[in-house]
Short mmCIF file of C-alpha atoms in Angstrom, two decimals:
data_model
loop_
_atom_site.label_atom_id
_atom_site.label_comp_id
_atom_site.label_asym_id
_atom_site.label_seq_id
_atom_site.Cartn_x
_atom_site.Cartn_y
_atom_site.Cartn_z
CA UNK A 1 -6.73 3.60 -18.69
CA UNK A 2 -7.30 0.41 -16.11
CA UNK A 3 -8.75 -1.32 -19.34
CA UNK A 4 -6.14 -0.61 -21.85
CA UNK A 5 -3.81 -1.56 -18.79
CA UNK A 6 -5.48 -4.94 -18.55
CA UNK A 7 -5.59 -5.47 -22.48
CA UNK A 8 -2.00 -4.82 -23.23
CA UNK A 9 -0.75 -7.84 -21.50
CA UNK A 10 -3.39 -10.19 -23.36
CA UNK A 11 -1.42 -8.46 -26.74
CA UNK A 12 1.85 -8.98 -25.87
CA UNK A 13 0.76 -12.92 -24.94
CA UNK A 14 -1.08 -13.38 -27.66
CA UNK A 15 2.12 -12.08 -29.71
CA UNK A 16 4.83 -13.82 -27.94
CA UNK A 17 3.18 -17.04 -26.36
CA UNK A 18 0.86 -19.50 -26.69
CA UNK A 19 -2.87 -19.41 -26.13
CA UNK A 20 -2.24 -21.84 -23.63
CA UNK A 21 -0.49 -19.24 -21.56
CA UNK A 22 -2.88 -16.82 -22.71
CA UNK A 23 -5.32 -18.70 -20.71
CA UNK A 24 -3.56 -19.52 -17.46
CA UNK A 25 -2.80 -15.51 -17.57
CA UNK A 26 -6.68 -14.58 -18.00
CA UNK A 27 -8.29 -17.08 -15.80
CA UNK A 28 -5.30 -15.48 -12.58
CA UNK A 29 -6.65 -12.43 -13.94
CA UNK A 30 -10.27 -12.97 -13.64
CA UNK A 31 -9.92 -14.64 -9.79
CA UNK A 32 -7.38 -11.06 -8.86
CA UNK A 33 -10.47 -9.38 -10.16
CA UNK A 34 -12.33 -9.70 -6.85
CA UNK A 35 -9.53 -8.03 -5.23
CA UNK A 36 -10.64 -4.79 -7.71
CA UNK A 37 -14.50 -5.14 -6.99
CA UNK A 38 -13.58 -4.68 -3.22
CA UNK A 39 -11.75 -1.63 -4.33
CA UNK A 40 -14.67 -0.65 -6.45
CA UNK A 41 -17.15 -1.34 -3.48
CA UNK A 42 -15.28 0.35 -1.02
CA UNK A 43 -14.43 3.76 -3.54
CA UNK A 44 -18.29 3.95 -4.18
CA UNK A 45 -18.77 5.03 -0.42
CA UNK A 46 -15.21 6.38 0.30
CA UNK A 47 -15.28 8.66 -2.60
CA UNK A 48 -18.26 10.40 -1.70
CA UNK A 49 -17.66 10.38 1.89
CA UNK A 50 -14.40 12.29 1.28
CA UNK A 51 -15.47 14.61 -0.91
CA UNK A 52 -17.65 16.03 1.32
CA UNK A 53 -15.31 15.64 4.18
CA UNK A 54 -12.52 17.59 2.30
CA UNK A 55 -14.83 19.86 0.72
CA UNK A 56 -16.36 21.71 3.81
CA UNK A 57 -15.43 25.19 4.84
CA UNK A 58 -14.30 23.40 8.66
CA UNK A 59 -11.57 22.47 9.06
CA UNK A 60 -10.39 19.05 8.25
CA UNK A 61 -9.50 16.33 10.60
CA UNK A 62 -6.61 15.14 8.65
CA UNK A 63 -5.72 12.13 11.49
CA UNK A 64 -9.38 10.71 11.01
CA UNK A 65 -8.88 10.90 7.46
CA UNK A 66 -5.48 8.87 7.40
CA UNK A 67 -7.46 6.42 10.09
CA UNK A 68 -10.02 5.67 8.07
CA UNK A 69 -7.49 5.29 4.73
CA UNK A 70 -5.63 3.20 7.07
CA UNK A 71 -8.48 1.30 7.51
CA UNK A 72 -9.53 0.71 3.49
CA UNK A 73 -6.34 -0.38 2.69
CA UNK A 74 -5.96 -2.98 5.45
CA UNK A 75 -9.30 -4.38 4.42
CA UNK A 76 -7.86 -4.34 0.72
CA UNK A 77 -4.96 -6.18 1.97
CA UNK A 78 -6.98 -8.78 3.81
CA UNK A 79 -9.09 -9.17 0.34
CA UNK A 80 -5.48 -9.71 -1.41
CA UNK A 81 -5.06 -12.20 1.35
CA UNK A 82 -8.09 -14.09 1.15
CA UNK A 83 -7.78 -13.83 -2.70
CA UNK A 84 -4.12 -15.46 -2.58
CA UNK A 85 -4.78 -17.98 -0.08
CA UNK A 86 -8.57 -19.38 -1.63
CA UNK A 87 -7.18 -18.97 -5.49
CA UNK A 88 -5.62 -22.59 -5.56
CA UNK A 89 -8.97 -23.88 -3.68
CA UNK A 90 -10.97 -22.00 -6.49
CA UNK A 91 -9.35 -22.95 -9.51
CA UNK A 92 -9.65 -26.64 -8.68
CA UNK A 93 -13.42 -26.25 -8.19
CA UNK A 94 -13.89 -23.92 -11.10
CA UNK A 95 -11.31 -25.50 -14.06
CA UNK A 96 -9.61 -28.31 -14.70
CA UNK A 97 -6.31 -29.17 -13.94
CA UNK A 98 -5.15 -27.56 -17.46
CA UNK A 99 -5.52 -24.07 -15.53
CA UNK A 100 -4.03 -24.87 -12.38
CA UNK A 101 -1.01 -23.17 -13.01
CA UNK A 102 -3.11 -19.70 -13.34
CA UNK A 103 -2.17 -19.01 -9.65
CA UNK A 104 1.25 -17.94 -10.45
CA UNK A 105 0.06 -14.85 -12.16
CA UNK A 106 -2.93 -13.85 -9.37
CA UNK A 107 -0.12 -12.76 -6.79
CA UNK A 108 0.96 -9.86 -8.96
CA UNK A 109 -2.24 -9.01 -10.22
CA UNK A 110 -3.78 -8.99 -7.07
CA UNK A 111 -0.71 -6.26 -5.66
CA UNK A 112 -1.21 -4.75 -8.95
CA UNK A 113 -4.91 -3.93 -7.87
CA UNK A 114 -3.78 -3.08 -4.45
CA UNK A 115 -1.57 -0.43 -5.50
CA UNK A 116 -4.47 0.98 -8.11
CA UNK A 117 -6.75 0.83 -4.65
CA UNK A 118 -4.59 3.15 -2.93
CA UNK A 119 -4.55 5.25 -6.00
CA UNK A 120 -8.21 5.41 -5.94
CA UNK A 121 -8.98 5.99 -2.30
CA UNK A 122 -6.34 9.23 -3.06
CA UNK A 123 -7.62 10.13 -5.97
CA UNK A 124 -10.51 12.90 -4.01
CA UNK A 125 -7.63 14.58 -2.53
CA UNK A 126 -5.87 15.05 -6.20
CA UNK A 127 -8.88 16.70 -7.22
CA UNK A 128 -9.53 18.38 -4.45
CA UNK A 129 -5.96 20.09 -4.75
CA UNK A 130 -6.68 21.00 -8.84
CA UNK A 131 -4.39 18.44 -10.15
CA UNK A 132 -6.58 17.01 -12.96
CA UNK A 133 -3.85 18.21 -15.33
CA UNK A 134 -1.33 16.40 -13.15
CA UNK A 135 -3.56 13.19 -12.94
CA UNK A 136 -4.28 13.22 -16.90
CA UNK A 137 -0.33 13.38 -17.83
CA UNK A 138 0.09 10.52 -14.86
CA UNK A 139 -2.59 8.71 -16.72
CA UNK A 140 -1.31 9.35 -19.94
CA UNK A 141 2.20 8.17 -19.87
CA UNK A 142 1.61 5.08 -17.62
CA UNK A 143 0.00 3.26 -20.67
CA UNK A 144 3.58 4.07 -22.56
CA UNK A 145 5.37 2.84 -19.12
CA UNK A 146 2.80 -0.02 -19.42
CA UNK A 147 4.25 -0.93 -22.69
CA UNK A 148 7.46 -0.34 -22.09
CA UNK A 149 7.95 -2.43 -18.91
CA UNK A 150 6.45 -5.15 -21.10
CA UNK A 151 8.55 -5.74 -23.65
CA UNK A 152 11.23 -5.08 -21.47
CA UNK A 153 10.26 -7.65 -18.99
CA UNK A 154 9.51 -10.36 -21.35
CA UNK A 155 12.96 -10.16 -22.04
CA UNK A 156 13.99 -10.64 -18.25
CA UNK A 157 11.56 -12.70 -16.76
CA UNK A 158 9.79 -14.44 -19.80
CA UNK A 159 5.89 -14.87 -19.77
CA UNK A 160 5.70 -13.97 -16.28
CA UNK A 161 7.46 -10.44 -17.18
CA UNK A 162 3.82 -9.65 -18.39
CA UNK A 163 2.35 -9.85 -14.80
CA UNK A 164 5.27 -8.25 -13.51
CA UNK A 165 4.84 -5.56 -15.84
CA UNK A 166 1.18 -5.19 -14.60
CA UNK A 167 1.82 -5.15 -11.20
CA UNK A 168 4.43 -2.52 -11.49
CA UNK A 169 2.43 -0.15 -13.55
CA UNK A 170 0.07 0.33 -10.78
CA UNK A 171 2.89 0.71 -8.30
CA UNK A 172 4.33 3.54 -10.42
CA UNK A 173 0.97 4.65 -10.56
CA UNK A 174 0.96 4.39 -6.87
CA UNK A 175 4.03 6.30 -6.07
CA UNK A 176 3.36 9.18 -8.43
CA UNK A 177 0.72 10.33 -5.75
#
């Protein structure tokens, strides 16, 4: 889902704009990326740390719990942070000034994987509960909303509608928890 997510904004640039754009979009995409390997870093030892918290017949400490989500989502935040603020520095070392104007598309991709970080560090606690049918229908029709909010948002905001699009398909995502 994440990748059809990411690959349904290069389609609708590729349909409506130029490959100019195209590229300013996917080199803000690949710098917000970092912001997702932090969530994938942290997830590989949350995940399995919950699971087994959540999972034993004691009961659970549900204020440690909400500390310690409290705690992955603040160091997400300070990765968006660090992402935001260093992106200009990093583009000027990495490309030339063509692709300078990438940095107006890493804000929202960087919320974008904020809001699928929170989803993720939740997503033990879904399972936990049963609601695998729950998450696959979530899943399911957020790649439709995906779409949707696209074309939809091209027509509002132009090419930036796109990122917009992106960012607010994980916050749906997000606040279907």
């Amino acid at each position: 889902q994440s990748v059809i997510i990411s690959q349904v904004g290069i389609f609708f640039f590729q349909y409506y704009y130029t490959k100019e754009l195209l590229g300013l979009y996917s080199i803000g995409f690949q710098i917000a990326v970092m912001v997702k390997l932090l969530t994938d870093t942290l997830n590989m030892s949350w995940s399995p740390f919950l699971y087994e918290l959540i999972s034993g017949t004691k009961t659970i400490n549900k204020v440690y719990i909400t500390r310690l989500l409290w705690t992955l989502i603040g160091i997400l935040t300070l990765g968006l942070i660090f992402v935001n603020f260093t992106a200009g520095f990093i583009l000027k070392i990495m490309t030339t000034p063509a692709y300078y104007g990438a940095q107006e598309f890493i804000l929202w991709f960087t919320l974008g994987f904020l809001f699928y970080g929170i989803y993720v560090f939740l997503f033990p606690i879904l399972i936990k509960h049963e609601k695998q049918k729950y998450i696959s229908t979530v899943t399911f029709i957020n790649v439709f909303v995906m779409i949707l909010l696209n074309v939809w948002f091209i027509d509002i905001f132009g090419y930036m509608g796109i990122a917009y699009a992106y960012c607010m398909t994980y916050f749906i995502m997000f606040l279907s928890l």
